PDB file of C-alpha atoms and ligand atoms in Angstrom:
ATOM      1  CA  UNK A 211      -1.222  -4.378  10.698  1.00 97.00           C
ATOM      2  CA  UNK A 212      -0.659  -5.722   7.205  1.00 97.00           C
ATOM      3  CA  UNK A 213       2.529  -4.850   5.310  1.00 97.00           C
ATOM      4  CA  UNK A 214       2.258  -3.967   1.637  1.00 98.00           C
ATOM      5  CA  UNK A 215       5.284  -3.016  -0.431  1.00 98.00           C
ATOM      6  CA  UNK A 216       4.985   0.103  -2.560  1.00 98.00           C
ATOM      7  CA  UNK A 217       6.877  -0.820  -5.703  1.00 98.00           C
ATOM      8  CA  UNK A 218       6.575  -2.471  -9.096  1.00 98.00           C
ATOM      9  CA  UNK A 219      10.073  -3.958  -8.831  1.00 98.00           C
ATOM     10  CA  UNK A 220       9.813  -7.761  -8.908  1.00 98.00           C
ATOM     11  CA  UNK A 221      13.144  -8.334  -7.098  1.00 98.00           C
ATOM     12  CA  UNK A 222      12.110  -6.096  -4.202  1.00 98.00           C
ATOM     13  CA  UNK A 223       8.705  -7.770  -4.009  1.00 98.00           C
ATOM     14  CA  UNK A 224      10.380 -11.211  -3.921  1.00 98.00           C
ATOM     15  CA  UNK A 225      12.847 -10.058  -1.249  1.00 97.00           C
ATOM     16  CA  UNK A 226      10.065  -8.765   1.021  1.00 97.00           C
ATOM     17  CA  UNK A 227       8.027 -11.903   0.383  1.00 97.00           C
ATOM     18  CA  UNK A 228      10.988 -14.164   1.173  1.00 97.00           C
ATOM     19  CA  UNK A 229      11.429 -12.344   4.474  1.00 97.00           C
ATOM     20  CA  UNK A 230       8.027 -13.797   5.338  1.00 96.00           C
ATOM     21  CA  UNK A 231       6.343 -10.531   6.318  1.00 95.00           C
ATOM     22  CA  UNK A 232       4.762  -9.337   3.086  1.00 97.00           C
ATOM     23  CA  UNK A 233       1.002  -9.287   2.618  1.00 97.00           C
ATOM     24  CA  UNK A 234       0.443  -7.310  -0.564  1.00 98.00           C
ATOM     25  CA  UNK A 235       1.667  -4.751  -3.086  1.00 98.00           C
ATOM     26  CA  UNK A 236       0.654  -1.266  -4.154  1.00 98.00           C
ATOM     27  CA  UNK A 237       1.766   0.243  -7.435  1.00 97.00           C
ATOM     28  CA  UNK A 238       1.079   3.506  -9.203  1.00 96.00           C
ATOM     29  CA  UNK A 239       1.802   4.819 -12.713  1.00 96.00           C
ATOM     30  CA  UNK A 240       5.052   6.447 -11.527  1.00 96.00           C
ATOM     31  CA  UNK A 241       6.296   3.170 -10.008  1.00 97.00           C
ATOM     32  CA  UNK A 242       5.397   1.274 -13.219  1.00 97.00           C
ATOM     33  CA  UNK A 243       7.243   3.927 -15.276  1.00 96.00           C
ATOM     34  CA  UNK A 244      10.284   3.586 -12.981  1.00 97.00           C
ATOM     35  CA  UNK A 245      10.480  -0.086 -13.989  1.00 97.00           C
ATOM     36  CA  UNK A 246      10.025   0.836 -17.671  1.00 97.00           C
ATOM     37  CA  UNK A 247       6.764  -1.131 -17.958  1.00 96.00           C
ATOM     38  CA  UNK A 248       4.728   0.220 -20.888  1.00 94.00           C
ATOM     39  CA  UNK A 249       2.137  -1.032 -23.367  1.00 93.00           C
ATOM     40  CA  UNK A 250      -1.070  -2.792 -22.339  1.00 92.00           C
ATOM     41  CA  UNK A 251       0.223  -6.358 -22.679  1.00 95.00           C
ATOM     42  CA  UNK A 252       3.426  -5.660 -20.747  1.00 96.00           C
ATOM     43  CA  UNK A 253       1.485  -3.920 -17.994  1.00 96.00           C
ATOM     44  CA  UNK A 254      -0.944  -6.843 -17.676  1.00 96.00           C
ATOM     45  CA  UNK A 255       1.889  -9.397 -17.699  1.00 97.00           C
ATOM     46  CA  UNK A 256       3.741  -7.417 -15.047  1.00 98.00           C
ATOM     47  CA  UNK A 257       0.698  -7.279 -12.765  1.00 98.00           C
ATOM     48  CA  UNK A 258       0.245 -11.025 -13.255  1.00 98.00           C
ATOM     49  CA  UNK A 259       3.888 -11.629 -12.300  1.00 98.00           C
ATOM     50  CA  UNK A 260       3.401  -9.552  -9.129  1.00 98.00           C
ATOM     51  CA  UNK A 261       0.200 -11.437  -8.253  1.00 98.00           C
ATOM     52  CA  UNK A 262       2.069 -14.739  -8.603  1.00 97.00           C
ATOM     53  CA  UNK A 263       4.516 -13.677  -5.857  1.00 97.00           C
ATOM     54  CA  UNK A 264       2.253 -12.243  -3.168  1.00 96.00           C
ATOM     55  CA  UNK A 265      -0.268 -13.893  -0.847  1.00 92.00           C
ATOM     56  CA  UNK A 266      -2.721 -11.032  -0.380  1.00 91.00           C
ATOM     57  CA  UNK A 267      -3.704  -8.355  -2.879  1.00 96.00           C
ATOM     58  CA  UNK A 268      -2.116  -6.098  -5.502  1.00 98.00           C
ATOM     59  CA  UNK A 269      -3.322  -2.563  -6.200  1.00 98.00           C
ATOM     60  CA  UNK A 270      -3.309  -1.682  -9.913  1.00 98.00           C
ATOM     61  CA  UNK A 271      -4.099   1.941 -10.729  1.00 98.00           C
ATOM     62  CA  UNK A 272      -6.340   3.155 -13.540  1.00 98.00           C
ATOM     63  CA  UNK A 273      -5.118   5.901 -15.856  1.00 97.00           C
ATOM     64  CA  UNK A 274      -8.564   7.038 -17.044  1.00 98.00           C
ATOM     65  CA  UNK A 275     -10.156   9.982 -15.254  1.00 98.00           C
ATOM     66  CA  UNK A 276     -13.719   9.792 -16.632  1.00 98.00           C
ATOM     67  CA  UNK A 277     -16.365   7.419 -15.239  1.00 98.00           C
ATOM     68  CA  UNK A 278     -16.722   5.211 -18.358  1.00 98.00           C
ATOM     69  CA  UNK A 279     -12.978   4.997 -18.821  1.00 98.00           C
ATOM     70  CA  UNK A 280     -12.318   4.159 -15.156  1.00 98.00           C
ATOM     71  CA  UNK A 281     -14.982   1.430 -15.212  1.00 98.00           C
ATOM     72  CA  UNK A 282     -13.685  -0.080 -18.458  1.00 98.00           C
ATOM     73  CA  UNK A 283     -10.066  -0.033 -17.309  1.00 98.00           C
ATOM     74  CA  UNK A 284     -10.891  -1.249 -13.797  1.00 98.00           C
ATOM     75  CA  UNK A 285     -12.970  -4.173 -15.078  1.00 98.00           C
ATOM     76  CA  UNK A 286     -10.155  -5.151 -17.394  1.00 98.00           C
ATOM     77  CA  UNK A 287      -7.498  -4.919 -14.631  1.00 98.00           C
ATOM     78  CA  UNK A 288      -9.685  -6.977 -12.271  1.00 98.00           C
ATOM     79  CA  UNK A 289      -9.746  -9.798 -14.844  1.00 98.00           C
ATOM     80  CA  UNK A 290      -5.942 -10.218 -14.662  1.00 98.00           C
ATOM     81  CA  UNK A 291      -6.089 -12.045 -11.327  1.00 98.00           C
ATOM     82  CA  UNK A 292      -8.358 -12.420  -8.279  1.00 97.00           C
ATOM     83  CA  UNK A 293      -5.702 -10.608  -6.238  1.00 98.00           C
ATOM     84  CA  UNK A 294      -6.093  -7.358  -8.176  1.00 98.00           C
ATOM     85  CA  UNK A 295      -7.581  -4.384  -6.321  1.00 98.00           C
ATOM     86  CA  UNK A 296      -8.439  -1.497  -8.643  1.00 98.00           C
ATOM     87  CA  UNK A 297      -6.814   1.732  -7.532  1.00 98.00           C
ATOM     88  CA  UNK A 298      -9.007   4.736  -8.282  1.00 98.00           C
ATOM     89  CA  UNK A 299      -8.085   8.409  -7.776  1.00 98.00           C
ATOM     90  CA  UNK A 300     -10.122  10.612  -5.420  1.00 98.00           C
ATOM     91  CA  UNK A 301     -11.887  12.643  -8.096  1.00 98.00           C
ATOM     92  CA  UNK A 302     -15.590  13.112  -8.835  1.00 98.00           C
ATOM     93  CA  UNK A 303     -15.801  10.346 -11.464  1.00 98.00           C
ATOM     94  CA  UNK A 304     -13.551   8.201  -9.298  1.00 98.00           C
ATOM     95  CA  UNK A 305     -16.081   8.338  -6.460  1.00 98.00           C
ATOM     96  CA  UNK A 306     -18.870   7.333  -8.863  1.00 98.00           C
ATOM     97  CA  UNK A 307     -16.688   4.474 -10.111  1.00 98.00           C
ATOM     98  CA  UNK A 308     -15.984   3.312  -6.529  1.00 98.00           C
ATOM     99  CA  UNK A 309     -19.719   2.948  -6.018  1.00 98.00           C
ATOM    100  CA  UNK A 310     -20.073   1.081  -9.327  1.00 98.00           C
ATOM    101  CA  UNK A 311     -17.207  -1.288  -8.520  1.00 98.00           C
ATOM    102  CA  UNK A 312     -18.439  -2.010  -4.984  1.00 97.00           C
ATOM    103  CA  UNK A 313     -21.885  -2.848  -6.376  1.00 97.00           C
ATOM    104  CA  UNK A 314     -20.299  -5.164  -8.934  1.00 98.00           C
ATOM    105  CA  UNK A 315     -17.945  -7.152  -6.720  1.00 97.00           C
ATOM    106  CA  UNK A 316     -14.699  -5.455  -7.744  1.00 98.00           C
ATOM    107  CA  UNK A 317     -12.411  -4.439  -4.890  1.00 98.00           C
ATOM    108  CA  UNK A 318     -11.016  -0.901  -4.828  1.00 98.00           C
ATOM    109  CA  UNK A 319      -8.344   1.243  -3.250  1.00 98.00           C
ATOM    110  CA  UNK A 320      -9.111   4.963  -3.343  1.00 98.00           C
ATOM    111  CA  UNK A 321      -5.813   6.773  -3.774  1.00 98.00           C
ATOM    112  CA  UNK A 322      -4.530  10.347  -3.415  1.00 98.00           C
ATOM    113  CA  UNK A 323      -6.389  10.949  -0.155  1.00 98.00           C
ATOM    114  CA  UNK A 324      -5.243  14.145   1.552  1.00 98.00           C
ATOM    115  CA  UNK A 325      -8.182  15.059   3.806  1.00 98.00           C
ATOM    116  CA  UNK A 326     -10.627  13.447   6.214  1.00 98.00           C
ATOM    117  CA  UNK A 327     -13.498  14.608   4.010  1.00 98.00           C
ATOM    118  CA  UNK A 328     -12.102  12.671   1.060  1.00 98.00           C
ATOM    119  CA  UNK A 329     -11.712   9.583   3.267  1.00 98.00           C
ATOM    120  CA  UNK A 330     -15.356   9.831   4.380  1.00 98.00           C
ATOM    121  CA  UNK A 331     -16.507  10.167   0.771  1.00 98.00           C
ATOM    122  CA  UNK A 332     -14.478   7.129  -0.330  1.00 98.00           C
ATOM    123  CA  UNK A 333     -15.900   5.033   2.530  1.00 98.00           C
ATOM    124  CA  UNK A 334     -19.449   6.127   1.706  1.00 97.00           C
ATOM    125  CA  UNK A 335     -18.852   5.102  -1.926  1.00 97.00           C
ATOM    126  CA  UNK A 336     -17.795   1.629  -0.777  1.00 97.00           C
ATOM    127  CA  UNK A 337     -14.008   1.681  -1.272  1.00 98.00           C
ATOM    128  CA  UNK A 338     -12.307  -1.362   0.270  1.00 98.00           C
ATOM    129  CA  UNK A 339      -9.213   0.706   1.087  1.00 98.00           C
ATOM    130  CA  UNK A 340      -8.417   4.401   1.378  1.00 98.00           C
ATOM    131  CA  UNK A 341      -4.851   5.527   0.829  1.00 98.00           C
ATOM    132  CA  UNK A 342      -3.974   8.709   2.736  1.00 98.00           C
ATOM    133  CA  UNK A 343      -0.475   9.906   1.725  1.00 98.00           C
ATOM    134  CA  UNK A 344       1.569  10.682   4.841  1.00 98.00           C
ATOM    135  CA  UNK A 345       4.911  11.707   3.332  1.00 98.00           C
ATOM    136  CA  UNK A 346       3.470  13.992   0.681  1.00 98.00           C
ATOM    137  CA  UNK A 347       1.576  15.926   3.385  1.00 98.00           C
ATOM    138  CA  UNK A 348       4.730  16.112   5.502  1.00 98.00           C
ATOM    139  CA  UNK A 349       6.510  17.446   2.391  1.00 98.00           C
ATOM    140  CA  UNK A 350       4.249  20.508   2.450  1.00 98.00           C
ATOM    141  CA  UNK A 351       4.603  21.053   6.205  1.00 98.00           C
ATOM    142  CA  UNK A 352       1.248  19.421   7.002  1.00 98.00           C
ATOM    143  CA  UNK A 353       0.834  16.648   9.588  1.00 98.00           C
ATOM    144  CA  UNK A 354       0.504  13.422   7.580  1.00 98.00           C
ATOM    145  CA  UNK A 355       0.220  11.176  10.626  1.00 98.00           C
ATOM    146  CA  UNK A 356      -2.373  13.586  12.058  1.00 98.00           C
ATOM    147  CA  UNK A 357      -4.562  12.834   9.049  1.00 98.00           C
ATOM    148  CA  UNK A 358      -4.165   9.086   9.610  1.00 98.00           C
ATOM    149  CA  UNK A 359      -5.238   9.474  13.247  1.00 98.00           C
ATOM    150  CA  UNK A 360      -8.249  11.554  12.196  1.00 98.00           C
ATOM    151  CA  UNK A 361      -9.391   8.966   9.629  1.00 98.00           C
ATOM    152  CA  UNK A 362      -8.897   6.009  12.015  1.00 97.00           C
ATOM    153  CA  UNK A 363     -10.969   7.838  14.669  1.00 97.00           C
ATOM    154  CA  UNK A 364     -13.753   8.709  12.231  1.00 97.00           C
ATOM    155  CA  UNK A 365     -13.965   5.174  10.786  1.00 97.00           C
ATOM    156  CA  UNK A 366     -14.018   3.727  14.335  1.00 95.00           C
ATOM    157  CA  UNK A 367     -17.287   5.516  14.991  1.00 96.00           C
ATOM    158  CA  UNK A 368     -19.155   3.935  12.088  1.00 94.00           C
ATOM    159  CA  UNK A 369     -19.449   0.505  10.569  1.00 84.00           C
ATOM    160  CA  UNK A 370     -17.554   1.421   7.398  1.00 90.00           C
ATOM    161  CA  UNK A 371     -15.945  -1.661   5.848  1.00 91.00           C
ATOM    162  CA  UNK A 372     -13.191   0.497   4.364  1.00 98.00           C
ATOM    163  CA  UNK A 373      -9.675  -0.257   5.606  1.00 98.00           C
ATOM    164  CA  UNK A 374      -7.124   2.487   6.212  1.00 98.00           C
ATOM    165  CA  UNK A 375      -4.085   1.840   4.010  1.00 98.00           C
ATOM    166  CA  UNK A 376      -1.396   4.305   5.078  1.00 98.00           C
ATOM    167  CA  UNK A 377       0.564   5.319   1.972  1.00 98.00           C
ATOM    168  CA  UNK A 378       3.568   7.502   1.186  1.00 98.00           C
ATOM    169  CA  UNK A 379       5.237   5.978   4.239  1.00 98.00           C
ATOM    170  CA  UNK A 380       8.803   7.239   4.041  1.00 97.00           C
ATOM    171  CA  UNK A 381      10.567   5.903   7.149  1.00 97.00           C
ATOM    172  CA  UNK A 382      10.321   3.470  10.028  1.00 97.00           C
ATOM    173  CA  UNK A 383       8.791   5.953  12.487  1.00 97.00           C
ATOM    174  CA  UNK A 384       5.902   6.553  10.092  1.00 98.00           C
ATOM    175  CA  UNK A 385       5.313   2.793  10.089  1.00 98.00           C
ATOM    176  CA  UNK A 386       5.571   2.380  13.866  1.00 98.00           C
ATOM    177  CA  UNK A 387       3.244   5.312  14.537  1.00 98.00           C
ATOM    178  CA  UNK A 388       0.731   3.883  12.058  1.00 98.00           C
ATOM    179  CA  UNK A 389       0.838   0.594  14.003  1.00 98.00           C
ATOM    180  CA  UNK A 390       0.246   2.506  17.272  1.00 98.00           C
ATOM    181  CA  UNK A 391      -2.840   4.096  15.748  1.00 97.00           C
ATOM    182  CA  UNK A 392      -4.288   0.771  14.679  1.00 96.00           C
ATOM    183  CA  UNK A 393      -3.963   1.365  10.947  1.00 98.00           C
ATOM    184  CA  UNK A 394      -5.115  -1.700   8.939  1.00 98.00           C
ATOM    185  CA  UNK A 395      -2.371  -1.666   6.293  1.00 98.00           C
ATOM    186  CA  UNK A 396       0.812   0.305   5.675  1.00 98.00           C
ATOM    187  CA  UNK A 397       2.456   0.386   2.268  1.00 98.00           C
ATOM    188  CA  UNK A 398       6.090   1.393   2.055  1.00 97.00           C
ATOM    189  CA  UNK A 399       9.361   0.876   0.191  1.00 98.00           C
ATOM    190  CA  UNK A 400      11.493  -2.198   0.971  1.00 97.00           C
ATOM    191  CA  UNK A 401      13.999   0.021   2.830  1.00 97.00           C
ATOM    192  CA  UNK A 402      11.343   0.881   5.435  1.00 97.00           C
ATOM    193  CA  UNK A 403      10.502  -2.785   6.053  1.00 96.00           C
ATOM    194  CA  UNK A 404      14.153  -3.819   6.367  1.00 96.00           C
ATOM    195  CA  UNK A 405      14.830  -0.666   8.422  1.00 96.00           C
ATOM    196  CA  UNK A 406      12.718  -2.208  11.176  1.00 96.00           C
ATOM    197  CA  UNK A 407      15.376  -4.925  11.556  1.00 95.00           C
ATOM    198  CA  UNK A 408      18.141  -2.634  12.662  1.00 93.00           C
ATOM    199  CA  UNK A 409      19.270  -1.837  16.201  1.00 96.00           C
ATOM    200  CA  UNK A 410      22.883  -1.171  17.243  1.00 97.00           C
ATOM    201  CA  UNK A 411      22.379  -3.103  20.504  1.00 98.00           C
ATOM    202  CA  UNK A 412      21.294  -6.157  18.489  1.00 98.00           C
ATOM    203  CA  UNK A 413      24.477  -5.898  16.391  1.00 97.00           C
ATOM    204  CA  UNK A 414      26.844  -5.369  19.349  1.00 98.00           C
ATOM    205  CA  UNK A 415      25.017  -7.979  21.447  1.00 98.00           C
ATOM    206  CA  UNK A 416      25.325 -10.619  18.724  1.00 98.00           C
ATOM    207  CA  UNK A 417      28.975  -9.742  18.141  1.00 98.00           C
ATOM    208  CA  UNK A 418      29.680 -10.304  21.868  1.00 98.00           C
ATOM    209  CA  UNK A 419      27.709 -13.578  22.005  1.00 98.00           C
ATOM    210  CA  UNK A 420      29.618 -14.947  19.006  1.00 98.00           C
ATOM    211  CA  UNK A 421      32.996 -13.763  20.368  1.00 98.00           C
ATOM    212  CA  UNK A 422      32.328 -15.388  23.777  1.00 98.00           C
ATOM    213  CA  UNK A 423      31.226 -18.619  22.076  1.00 98.00           C
ATOM    214  CA  UNK A 424      34.423 -18.629  19.976  1.00 97.00           C
ATOM    215  CA  UNK A 425      36.618 -18.001  23.065  1.00 97.00           C
ATOM    216  CA  UNK A 426      34.862 -20.755  24.984  1.00 97.00           C
ATOM    217  CA  UNK A 427      35.270 -23.249  22.131  1.00 96.00           C
ATOM    218  CA  UNK A 428      38.858 -22.564  21.115  1.00 91.00           C
TER     219      UNK A 428
HETATM  220  C1  E4P B 271       0.376   4.808  -2.633  1.00 68.75           C
HETATM  221  O1  E4P B 271      -0.184   3.782  -2.925  1.00 68.75           O
HETATM  222  C2  E4P B 271       1.428   5.437  -3.417  1.00 68.75           C
HETATM  223  O2  E4P B 271       1.858   4.514  -4.392  1.00 68.75           O
HETATM  224  C3  E4P B 271       2.648   5.797  -2.622  1.00 68.75           C
HETATM  225  O3  E4P B 271       2.601   5.349  -1.289  1.00 68.75           O
HETATM  226  C4  E4P B 271       3.148   7.179  -2.816  1.00 68.75           C
HETATM  227  O4  E4P B 271       4.350   7.343  -2.096  1.00 68.75           O
HETATM  228  P1  E4P B 271       5.342   8.544  -2.382  1.00 68.75           P
HETATM  229  O5  E4P B 271       4.696   9.798  -1.888  1.00 68.75           O
HETATM  230  O6  E4P B 271       6.572   8.208  -1.580  1.00 68.75           O
HETATM  231  O7  E4P B 271       5.583   8.567  -3.856  1.00 68.75           O
END
C-alpha cells in the first residue's frame, strides 16, 4: 500500500519524506487555505514546491464546477509538473471531465466519493484514483471502512485501472484496516503515519536493553 500525506504543509511533507515512507501528497482547497496559500501564482509555486519534495504524485484540486472550467483549470495544473494528478469532484461535469482528461493523457483523482455507485462511475470515466472519504462517513454514523471494502471488492471483479485511494483517514486503525483490505493508497495526516511507530512494549523493551547495556559497561 502506498502512503500519501494529506496536507499542504511543506514541513510535514518533508518530515514524512525524510522518514523514507512517503510516496505522494493529496491536497484540497481547505488544506491550501489552512496554509494561507492564495492567488494563482502562489498556488502554482506551492504545488511546484510540493512536487520537488515527493517521489510519486501530488493531487491538486480544481475549484471550477463546470466542464469547461474544470478542463481549463486541470490542464493548467497538469502543466506545473509531471507529478501533478488533477483532483476532480464527483459531480456530473466532473465525471465528463474525468473522461476528457483520461482521453488526453492527464491523470486524475476523483474526490468526494461517498458511495459504491460513485466509485463505479469514476472508474468507468477513467479516473486513475478514486478517493472514498472514510472519516467523514464515520462522522455521520455510516461505515466508512465498509465502503472501502465494497469498492475494493467491486474493482477486483473487473479490469478497471482505477486505484482505490482511501481518504479522510483519521487514525492508525483506519490505515491498518485499509492495508488488510488491499487498498492501493491511503492518504492521511502526518500524525497517523508517525502513530504507526508507537508501541509501549517497544519503548519499555528499548529502555531495558539500554539500561542492561549501561550496567554491563560501567
Ligand atoms: C482527500 O483527499 C481529502 O483531502 C481528505 O482526506 C479529507 O480528509 P478530512 O475528512 O479529514 O478533511
